[in-house]
């Protein structure tokens, strides 16, 4: 499933409600980032006449509670990809006089709002004379799209090269079903973009990152015209910027391949964006001559160097860690980079304690994407679960993506892009 555009989503909801309207209880409007508004659909057509016929079929008993003599109302017009004159708008409203409106018009504080939505497609260079679709519905609630703007990375105090976009962070928190008083963890925390969205929904947040400078807000700044990070550029300051500091537990410098957590299930959600090796390296701690098991304890003076962290190992570790530390019913939400010419659903990493809930695609280029994977813990972790999924074919298949970085930058990739470009011309 691809993430739909906001326009599609706007209309999609109305189309879905064509069957029967029910406000989804599991995702109330105050969590809806993708939808602009929710309506009860009363009619739909490809032309005004078709719309009116459809409206006449809508059961009157469902209309009457909102149109009776003691009520007040207002009719609004929304157009997509076209602007109407005031005269055209009034004409459309007048044409609805066959509906049994008995209440009074109140433009300032109406009890009920009705909307006509006209869809003129998505291409601003090719606006049709007549709309492709017309909908009429009763407004129920607005979504929360303004959150994307108010949490925009552009205005954020502390950012890095890979800070997660605000809209996607909220979508991830929604997939993680994050709620008040949850504990949410990000093992690849970076500048904490994902913690912010979870804290907005009232969860206590914490994270780890292998990079000392990121965790401590030191080193080179990612913003243009700024050389070094300022004294208060860190994750805590970001949460403070949004009035969410009370939800900040802490962040630690730690390697996700060697989690330093006590055994137990204590996270309600693990929401993360692991590195793909494109804009940041995939590293883990370890010595060049990887020490044999059993003598891993380093002397205190030892400063570990880093080794390449294969993507397949990283996702294997992540799923295992989630299976062990999530509470039952808790969710793991993460991005999986894929090389699209080779991708199949069987490649999505698997674990006996985790059930796949959703798998959505975000295209990165013509030949690469990342997939937003959501899994839920459905079984208590037992020691034998630790390696059982390694025996599965899926693990072997994802190993093909270890060379994601090489494929991303490879001649093969450039050739595909070139070929695609020439076929489009
Ligand atoms: C894609 S970024 C995460 C960005 C983050 N979501 C944000 O909003 O800033 C991945 C992060 O993983 C960190 N990382 C790489 N290897 C790691 C490891 N082995 N253990 C923990 N963190 C690691 C990198 O330092 C980087 O900050």
Short mmCIF file of C-alpha atoms and ligand atoms in Angstrom, two decimals:
data_model
loop_
_atom_site.label_atom_id
_atom_site.label_comp_id
_atom_site.label_asym_id
_atom_site.label_seq_id
_atom_site.Cartn_x
_atom_site.Cartn_y
_atom_site.Cartn_z
CA UNK A 1 0.00 0.00 0.00
CA UNK A 2 1.44 3.40 -0.91
CA UNK A 3 0.93 6.34 1.44
CA UNK A 4 -1.91 8.23 -0.25
CA UNK A 5 -1.91 11.95 -0.98
CA UNK A 6 -3.93 14.15 1.33
CA UNK A 7 -6.47 14.81 -1.41
CA UNK A 8 -7.04 11.11 -2.01
CA UNK A 9 -7.34 10.59 1.69
CA UNK A 10 -9.86 13.41 1.98
CA UNK A 11 -12.01 11.88 -0.70
CA UNK A 12 -11.27 8.29 0.23
CA UNK A 13 -12.84 8.71 3.60
CA UNK A 14 -16.00 10.00 2.05
CA UNK A 15 -16.02 7.18 -0.46
CA UNK A 16 -15.55 4.61 2.30
CA UNK A 17 -18.40 6.09 4.24
CA UNK A 18 -20.61 5.52 1.20
CA UNK A 19 -21.19 2.08 2.67
CA UNK A 20 -22.13 3.20 6.14
CA UNK A 21 -20.69 5.99 8.22
CA UNK A 22 -18.92 5.15 11.43
CA UNK A 23 -16.30 7.37 13.11
CA UNK A 24 -13.37 4.98 13.65
CA UNK A 25 -13.10 4.53 17.42
CA UNK A 26 -9.52 3.28 17.32
CA UNK A 27 -8.23 6.41 15.58
CA UNK A 28 -10.19 9.47 16.68
CA UNK A 29 -9.93 12.68 14.70
CA UNK A 30 -7.37 14.22 17.07
CA UNK A 31 -4.88 11.57 15.87
CA UNK A 32 -5.62 11.91 12.17
CA UNK A 33 -2.70 13.44 10.31
CA UNK A 34 -3.43 12.20 6.82
CA UNK A 35 -7.05 13.31 6.69
CA UNK A 36 -8.08 16.90 6.52
CA UNK A 37 -11.70 16.33 7.48
CA UNK A 38 -14.25 13.58 8.02
CA UNK A 39 -17.76 13.77 6.55
CA UNK A 40 -20.86 11.67 6.57
CA UNK A 41 -21.42 11.09 2.87
CA UNK A 42 -24.94 11.87 1.68
CA UNK A 43 -24.40 11.78 -2.06
CA UNK A 44 -21.83 11.39 -4.84
CA UNK A 45 -21.86 11.83 -8.61
CA UNK A 46 -19.69 12.47 -11.62
CA UNK A 47 -21.96 15.35 -12.66
CA UNK A 48 -24.36 17.65 -10.71
CA UNK A 49 -27.35 15.64 -12.00
CA UNK A 50 -25.81 12.38 -10.81
CA UNK A 51 -25.10 13.95 -7.41
CA UNK A 52 -28.71 15.17 -7.06
CA UNK A 53 -30.05 11.70 -7.99
CA UNK A 54 -27.77 10.13 -5.41
CA UNK A 55 -28.86 12.69 -2.75
CA UNK A 56 -32.50 11.92 -3.40
CA UNK A 57 -31.77 8.29 -2.58
CA UNK A 58 -30.21 9.12 0.80
CA UNK A 59 -32.72 8.11 3.54
CA UNK A 60 -34.70 11.16 4.71
CA UNK A 61 -34.83 9.84 8.29
CA UNK A 62 -31.03 10.13 8.37
CA UNK A 63 -31.19 13.75 7.17
CA UNK A 64 -34.02 15.08 9.33
CA UNK A 65 -32.17 15.22 12.70
CA UNK A 66 -29.82 17.78 11.10
CA UNK A 67 -32.31 19.77 9.03
CA UNK A 68 -35.30 20.34 11.35
CA UNK A 69 -36.81 23.79 11.98
CA UNK A 70 -34.95 24.43 15.28
CA UNK A 71 -31.51 23.80 13.81
CA UNK A 72 -28.99 26.18 12.25
CA UNK A 73 -26.72 25.27 9.38
CA UNK A 74 -24.24 26.42 6.77
CA UNK A 75 -23.18 24.97 3.40
CA UNK A 76 -19.53 25.22 2.36
CA UNK A 77 -17.85 24.55 -0.98
CA UNK A 78 -14.41 22.96 -1.29
CA UNK A 79 -12.77 22.67 -4.67
CA UNK A 80 -9.57 20.79 -5.44
CA UNK A 81 -7.38 22.14 -8.21
CA UNK A 82 -9.80 24.94 -9.19
CA UNK A 83 -11.09 28.20 -7.74
CA UNK A 84 -14.75 29.15 -8.14
CA UNK A 85 -16.19 32.65 -8.18
CA UNK A 86 -18.64 33.66 -5.45
CA UNK A 87 -21.43 33.59 -8.03
CA UNK A 88 -20.61 30.00 -9.04
CA UNK A 89 -20.59 28.97 -5.39
CA UNK A 90 -23.99 30.53 -4.69
CA UNK A 91 -25.40 28.76 -7.77
CA UNK A 92 -24.26 25.39 -6.47
CA UNK A 93 -25.79 26.03 -3.05
CA UNK A 94 -29.09 27.24 -4.54
CA UNK A 95 -29.31 24.05 -6.62
CA UNK A 96 -29.65 22.06 -3.39
CA UNK A 97 -32.96 23.63 -2.44
CA UNK A 98 -34.74 20.30 -3.08
CA UNK A 99 -33.15 18.98 0.15
CA UNK A 100 -35.56 19.30 3.13
CA UNK A 101 -33.64 22.12 4.88
CA UNK A 102 -36.01 23.66 7.44
CA UNK A 103 -33.51 25.24 9.85
CA UNK A 104 -31.99 28.74 9.69
CA UNK A 105 -28.74 29.63 7.95
CA UNK A 106 -26.06 30.75 10.40
CA UNK A 107 -22.70 31.51 8.85
CA UNK A 108 -20.87 32.26 12.13
CA UNK A 109 -21.87 29.49 14.54
CA UNK A 110 -23.96 26.90 12.76
CA UNK A 111 -24.94 23.69 14.56
CA UNK A 112 -24.41 21.69 11.40
CA UNK A 113 -22.05 22.21 8.50
CA UNK A 114 -22.60 20.62 5.10
CA UNK A 115 -20.04 20.55 2.33
CA UNK A 116 -19.94 20.20 -1.42
CA UNK A 117 -16.56 18.87 -2.53
CA UNK A 118 -15.54 19.11 -6.16
CA UNK A 119 -12.54 17.19 -7.44
CA UNK A 120 -10.81 18.60 -10.51
CA UNK A 121 -7.88 16.15 -10.48
CA UNK A 122 -4.29 16.73 -9.47
CA UNK A 123 -2.71 18.36 -12.50
CA UNK A 124 -2.59 22.16 -12.14
CA UNK A 125 -1.58 22.41 -15.81
CA UNK A 126 -4.65 20.58 -17.01
CA UNK A 127 -7.73 21.72 -15.08
CA UNK A 128 -10.92 20.25 -16.57
CA UNK A 129 -14.00 22.40 -17.17
CA UNK A 130 -16.18 20.06 -15.08
CA UNK A 131 -15.16 18.16 -11.96
CA UNK A 132 -14.32 14.43 -12.10
CA UNK A 133 -16.33 13.82 -8.93
CA UNK A 134 -18.73 15.79 -6.73
CA UNK A 135 -19.55 14.86 -3.15
CA UNK A 136 -22.02 16.20 -0.63
CA UNK A 137 -21.71 15.39 3.06
CA UNK A 138 -22.24 16.44 6.65
CA UNK A 139 -19.04 17.59 8.34
CA UNK A 140 -18.06 15.48 11.36
CA UNK A 141 -14.55 16.53 12.41
CA UNK A 142 -11.26 17.99 11.21
CA UNK A 143 -7.99 16.07 11.26
CA UNK A 144 -4.72 17.35 12.66
CA UNK A 145 -2.79 18.35 9.58
CA UNK A 146 -1.70 21.60 11.19
CA UNK A 147 0.53 19.55 13.54
CA UNK A 148 2.82 18.86 10.59
CA UNK A 149 3.40 22.58 10.20
CA UNK A 150 3.75 23.42 13.90
CA UNK A 151 6.30 20.61 14.45
CA UNK A 152 8.13 21.26 11.17
CA UNK A 153 11.82 20.33 11.23
CA UNK A 154 12.54 23.71 9.55
CA UNK A 155 11.70 25.54 12.77
CA UNK A 156 13.17 22.95 15.14
CA UNK A 157 15.93 23.86 17.58
CA UNK A 158 18.17 20.80 17.12
CA UNK A 159 18.30 18.95 13.80
CA UNK A 160 20.64 16.60 11.94
CA UNK A 161 21.05 15.42 8.35
CA UNK A 162 18.54 12.62 8.84
CA UNK A 163 16.02 14.22 11.23
CA UNK A 164 12.67 12.57 10.64
CA UNK A 165 10.02 14.69 8.95
CA UNK A 166 7.22 15.75 11.35
CA UNK A 167 4.36 14.23 9.32
CA UNK A 168 6.03 10.82 9.08
CA UNK A 169 6.95 10.92 12.79
CA UNK A 170 3.27 11.35 13.69
CA UNK A 171 2.24 8.59 11.31
CA UNK A 172 4.78 6.29 12.96
CA UNK A 173 3.52 7.19 16.45
CA UNK A 174 -0.03 6.41 15.26
CA UNK A 175 1.08 3.06 13.84
CA UNK A 176 2.73 2.39 17.21
CA UNK A 177 -0.63 3.18 18.90
CA UNK A 178 1.27 5.47 21.26
CA UNK A 179 -0.89 6.79 24.08
CA UNK A 180 -0.63 8.64 27.39
CA UNK A 181 1.82 7.22 29.95
CA UNK A 182 3.36 4.73 27.49
CA UNK A 183 7.11 4.26 27.43
CA UNK A 184 8.49 4.65 23.93
CA UNK A 185 12.05 3.83 22.92
CA UNK A 186 14.11 4.66 19.84
CA UNK A 187 17.37 2.63 19.62
CA UNK A 188 18.67 4.81 16.70
CA UNK A 189 17.49 8.07 18.20
CA UNK A 190 19.61 10.61 16.24
CA UNK A 191 18.18 14.06 16.97
CA UNK A 192 15.07 12.52 18.55
CA UNK A 193 12.55 13.42 15.84
CA UNK A 194 10.53 10.29 16.60
CA UNK A 195 10.51 10.93 20.34
CA UNK A 196 8.81 14.28 19.81
CA UNK A 197 5.74 12.80 18.09
CA UNK A 198 5.33 10.15 20.81
CA UNK A 199 5.72 12.75 23.57
CA UNK A 200 3.02 14.85 21.87
CA UNK A 201 0.64 11.93 22.48
CA UNK A 202 1.65 11.84 26.16
CA UNK A 203 4.23 9.03 26.16
CA UNK A 204 7.48 9.07 28.15
CA UNK A 205 10.37 8.82 25.71
CA UNK A 206 13.97 7.61 25.68
CA UNK A 207 16.57 6.54 23.16
CA UNK A 208 20.10 5.50 22.33
CA UNK A 209 22.54 6.33 19.55
CA UNK A 210 26.05 5.16 18.81
CA UNK A 211 27.14 8.70 17.99
CA UNK A 212 28.45 10.59 21.02
CA UNK A 213 28.21 13.98 19.30
CA UNK A 214 24.57 13.49 18.34
CA UNK A 215 23.54 12.38 21.81
CA UNK A 216 25.36 15.31 23.40
CA UNK A 217 24.40 17.84 20.74
CA UNK A 218 28.04 18.55 19.86
CA UNK A 219 29.99 18.83 16.62
CA UNK A 220 29.16 20.31 13.24
CA UNK A 221 25.77 21.91 12.72
CA UNK A 222 23.48 20.60 9.98
CA UNK A 223 22.01 24.01 9.21
CA UNK A 224 23.35 26.18 6.43
CA UNK A 225 25.19 29.29 7.66
CA UNK A 226 26.04 27.67 10.99
CA UNK A 227 29.36 25.93 11.57
CA UNK A 228 29.02 24.32 15.01
CA UNK A 229 26.06 23.29 17.12
CA UNK A 230 25.09 25.80 19.80
CA UNK A 231 25.32 25.12 23.56
CA UNK A 232 21.66 24.14 23.98
CA UNK A 233 21.12 22.14 20.78
CA UNK A 234 20.05 18.73 22.01
CA UNK A 235 17.04 16.43 22.25
CA UNK A 236 15.91 17.73 25.64
CA UNK A 237 15.85 21.28 24.24
CA UNK A 238 13.72 20.07 21.32
CA UNK A 239 11.13 18.63 23.67
CA UNK A 240 11.26 21.83 25.73
CA UNK A 241 10.59 23.84 22.54
CA UNK A 242 7.23 22.08 22.22
CA UNK A 243 6.38 22.12 25.94
CA UNK A 244 7.02 18.36 26.19
CA UNK A 245 10.10 18.27 28.43
CA UNK A 246 8.26 16.43 31.21
CA UNK A 247 8.02 13.39 28.90
CA UNK A 248 11.79 13.20 28.37
CA UNK A 249 13.35 10.26 30.21
CA UNK A 250 16.87 10.36 28.74
CA UNK A 251 19.12 9.37 25.86
CA UNK A 252 22.30 7.32 26.10
CA UNK A 253 25.31 6.63 23.91
CA UNK A 254 24.92 2.95 23.14
CA UNK A 255 25.30 0.48 20.30
CA UNK A 256 22.02 -1.11 19.20
CA UNK A 257 23.87 -4.32 18.33
CA UNK A 258 24.84 -4.72 21.99
CA UNK A 259 21.84 -3.49 24.01
CA UNK A 260 22.70 -2.68 27.59
CA UNK A 261 19.18 -3.18 28.95
CA UNK A 262 18.18 -5.43 31.78
CA UNK A 263 16.13 -8.41 30.49
CA UNK A 264 12.40 -7.80 30.64
CA UNK A 265 9.40 -6.38 28.79
CA UNK A 266 8.95 -2.70 29.52
CA UNK A 267 8.51 -0.71 26.29
CA UNK A 268 5.01 -0.06 24.97
CA UNK A 269 6.41 0.87 21.58
CA UNK A 270 9.76 0.89 19.80
CA UNK A 271 9.66 3.44 17.01
CA UNK A 272 12.80 3.91 15.00
CA UNK A 273 14.54 4.78 11.76
CA UNK A 274 17.71 2.70 11.52
CA UNK A 275 20.58 3.96 9.33
CA UNK A 276 20.70 2.73 5.72
CA UNK A 277 24.27 3.78 5.13
CA UNK A 278 23.31 6.52 2.64
CA UNK A 279 23.52 9.71 4.66
CA UNK A 280 24.91 8.10 7.81
CA UNK A 281 27.04 5.02 8.26
CA UNK A 282 25.80 1.69 9.57
CA UNK A 283 28.35 0.99 12.28
CA UNK A 284 28.55 -1.07 15.38
CA UNK A 285 31.22 -1.29 18.05
CA UNK A 286 33.80 -4.05 17.88
CA UNK A 287 37.46 -4.67 17.25
CA UNK A 288 38.85 -5.29 13.78
CA UNK A 289 39.74 -8.83 14.84
CA UNK A 290 36.25 -9.55 16.24
CA UNK A 291 36.93 -11.24 19.54
CA UNK A 292 35.79 -14.81 20.02
CA UNK A 293 32.65 -15.16 22.15
CA UNK A 294 33.28 -15.46 25.89
CA UNK A 295 36.08 -12.90 26.05
CA UNK A 296 34.01 -9.92 25.03
CA UNK A 297 34.70 -8.03 28.27
CA UNK A 298 37.07 -5.24 27.39
CA UNK A 299 39.49 -3.63 29.84
CA UNK A 300 38.25 -0.22 30.99
CA UNK A 301 40.97 1.55 29.03
CA UNK A 302 39.83 -0.08 25.80
CA UNK A 303 38.19 2.24 23.29
CA UNK A 304 36.21 0.07 20.85
CA UNK A 305 36.62 0.78 17.17
CA UNK A 306 33.69 0.31 14.88
CA UNK A 307 32.84 -2.35 12.33
CA UNK A 308 30.43 -2.37 9.45
CA UNK A 309 26.91 -3.27 10.65
CA UNK A 310 25.19 -5.31 7.93
CA UNK A 311 21.58 -4.29 7.36
CA UNK A 312 20.34 -7.88 7.75
CA UNK A 313 22.10 -8.16 11.13
CA UNK A 314 20.70 -4.79 12.17
CA UNK A 315 17.10 -5.82 11.47
CA UNK A 316 17.67 -9.24 13.01
CA UNK A 317 18.94 -7.52 16.20
CA UNK A 318 16.09 -4.99 16.13
CA UNK A 319 13.35 -7.62 15.86
CA UNK A 320 14.94 -9.75 18.54
CA UNK A 321 15.31 -6.76 20.83
CA UNK A 322 11.68 -5.76 20.24
CA UNK A 323 10.46 -9.32 20.83
CA UNK A 324 12.29 -9.32 24.15
CA UNK A 325 11.61 -5.84 25.49
CA UNK A 326 8.11 -4.95 24.22
CA UNK A 327 5.14 -5.61 26.45
CA UNK A 328 2.60 -8.04 24.99
CA UNK A 329 0.53 -6.07 22.46
CA UNK A 330 3.35 -3.50 22.20
CA UNK A 331 4.42 -2.38 18.72
CA UNK A 332 7.60 -2.11 16.71
CA UNK A 333 7.49 0.51 13.94
CA UNK A 334 10.51 0.97 11.69
CA UNK A 335 11.67 1.81 8.16
CA UNK A 336 13.12 -0.94 6.00
CA UNK A 337 15.16 0.27 3.01
CA UNK A 338 14.65 -1.82 -0.12
CA UNK A 339 16.08 -2.00 -3.58
CA UNK A 340 12.79 -2.12 -5.52
CA UNK A 341 13.85 -4.22 -8.55
CA UNK A 342 14.63 -7.08 -6.14
CA UNK A 343 11.99 -6.50 -3.45
CA UNK A 344 9.37 -9.11 -2.62
CA UNK A 345 7.12 -9.22 0.46
CA UNK A 346 8.90 -12.35 1.62
CA UNK A 347 11.96 -10.23 2.35
CA UNK A 348 10.34 -8.39 5.25
CA UNK A 349 12.13 -9.63 8.38
CA UNK A 350 10.13 -11.96 10.56
CA UNK A 351 10.13 -13.08 14.20
CA UNK A 352 8.04 -15.77 15.97
CA UNK A 353 6.92 -13.31 18.66
CA UNK A 354 5.94 -10.49 16.27
CA UNK A 355 3.01 -10.30 13.91
CA UNK A 356 3.16 -8.07 10.83
CA UNK A 357 0.42 -5.42 11.05
CA UNK A 358 1.22 -3.24 8.05
CA UNK A 359 3.79 -2.66 5.34
CA UNK A 360 3.58 0.69 3.47
CA UNK A 361 5.87 2.00 0.78
CA UNK A 362 7.51 5.41 0.50
CA UNK A 363 9.40 5.82 -2.76
CA UNK A 364 12.88 7.29 -2.44
CA UNK A 365 13.90 7.07 -6.08
CA UNK A 366 12.89 5.13 -9.18
CA UNK A 367 14.71 2.05 -7.86
CA UNK A 368 14.78 2.42 -4.08
CA UNK A 369 12.11 2.80 -1.43
CA UNK A 370 11.72 2.45 2.26
CA UNK A 371 8.90 0.46 3.75
CA UNK A 372 7.19 1.45 6.96
CA UNK A 373 6.87 -1.83 8.85
CA UNK A 374 4.58 -2.17 11.86
CA UNK A 375 4.67 -5.33 14.00
CA UNK A 376 2.90 -6.26 17.19
CA UNK A 377 4.19 -8.52 19.94
CA UNK A 378 1.77 -11.43 20.12
CA UNK A 379 3.78 -14.00 22.07
CA UNK A 380 5.93 -13.93 25.18
CA UNK A 381 9.64 -14.11 24.38
CA UNK A 382 11.37 -17.35 25.26
CA UNK A 383 15.03 -18.14 24.84
CA UNK A 384 14.48 -20.49 21.92
CA UNK A 385 12.80 -17.62 19.99
CA UNK A 386 16.10 -15.83 19.80
CA UNK A 387 17.41 -17.63 16.71
CA UNK A 388 14.40 -19.50 15.31
CA UNK A 389 13.66 -16.89 12.66
CA UNK A 390 17.24 -17.16 11.42
CA UNK A 391 16.27 -20.54 10.07
CA UNK A 392 13.57 -18.94 7.96
CA UNK A 393 14.17 -18.26 4.26
CA UNK A 394 13.11 -14.67 4.82
CA UNK A 395 16.26 -13.89 6.76
CA UNK A 396 18.41 -15.18 3.90
CA UNK A 397 16.40 -13.19 1.39
CA UNK A 398 16.84 -9.89 3.13
CA UNK A 399 20.59 -10.45 3.17
CA UNK A 400 20.47 -9.39 -0.48
CA UNK A 401 19.91 -5.87 0.83
CA UNK A 402 23.18 -5.75 2.71
CA UNK A 403 24.56 -4.08 -0.38
CA UNK A 404 21.72 -1.48 -0.38
CA UNK A 405 24.23 1.35 -0.31
CA UNK A 406 26.22 -0.05 -3.25
CA UNK A 407 23.02 -0.62 -5.22
CA UNK A 408 21.79 2.87 -4.35
CA UNK A 409 24.90 4.43 -5.84
CA UNK A 410 25.68 1.75 -8.38
CA UNK A 411 26.10 1.99 -12.13
CA UNK A 412 23.14 -0.41 -12.45
CA UNK A 413 20.99 2.07 -10.60
CA UNK A 414 22.19 4.98 -12.70
CA UNK A 415 21.50 2.97 -15.84
CA UNK A 416 17.91 2.18 -14.72
CA UNK A 417 17.31 5.86 -13.90
CA UNK A 418 18.70 6.88 -17.30
CA UNK A 419 16.54 4.34 -19.11
CA UNK A 420 13.46 5.47 -17.21
CA UNK A 421 14.19 9.08 -18.06
CA UNK A 422 14.57 8.34 -21.75
CA UNK A 423 11.27 6.36 -21.88
CA UNK A 424 9.49 9.29 -20.22
CA UNK A 425 10.87 11.74 -22.81
C1 LIG B 1 18.44 7.66 10.29
S1 LIG B 1 19.25 8.21 11.70
C2 LIG B 1 17.97 8.48 12.85
C3 LIG B 1 17.42 9.87 12.73
C4 LIG B 1 16.40 10.18 13.80
N1 LIG B 1 15.16 9.48 13.58
C5 LIG B 1 16.15 11.69 13.86
O1 LIG B 1 14.97 12.12 13.77
O2 LIG B 1 17.12 12.44 13.98
C6 LIG B 1 20.04 6.79 12.30
C7 LIG B 1 20.87 6.98 13.55
O3 LIG B 1 21.37 5.71 13.93
C8 LIG B 1 22.62 5.92 14.54
N2 LIG B 1 23.35 4.62 14.54
C9 LIG B 1 24.08 4.06 13.54
N3 LIG B 1 24.54 2.86 13.94
C10 LIG B 1 24.10 2.66 15.20
C11 LIG B 1 24.25 1.61 16.16
N4 LIG B 1 24.96 0.53 15.87
N5 LIG B 1 23.63 1.73 17.35
C12 LIG B 1 22.89 2.84 17.66
N6 LIG B 1 22.76 3.89 16.82
C13 LIG B 1 23.33 3.79 15.59
C14 LIG B 1 23.27 7.02 13.72
O4 LIG B 1 24.25 7.69 14.50
C15 LIG B 1 22.07 7.90 13.39
O5 LIG B 1 21.96 8.95 14.33
#
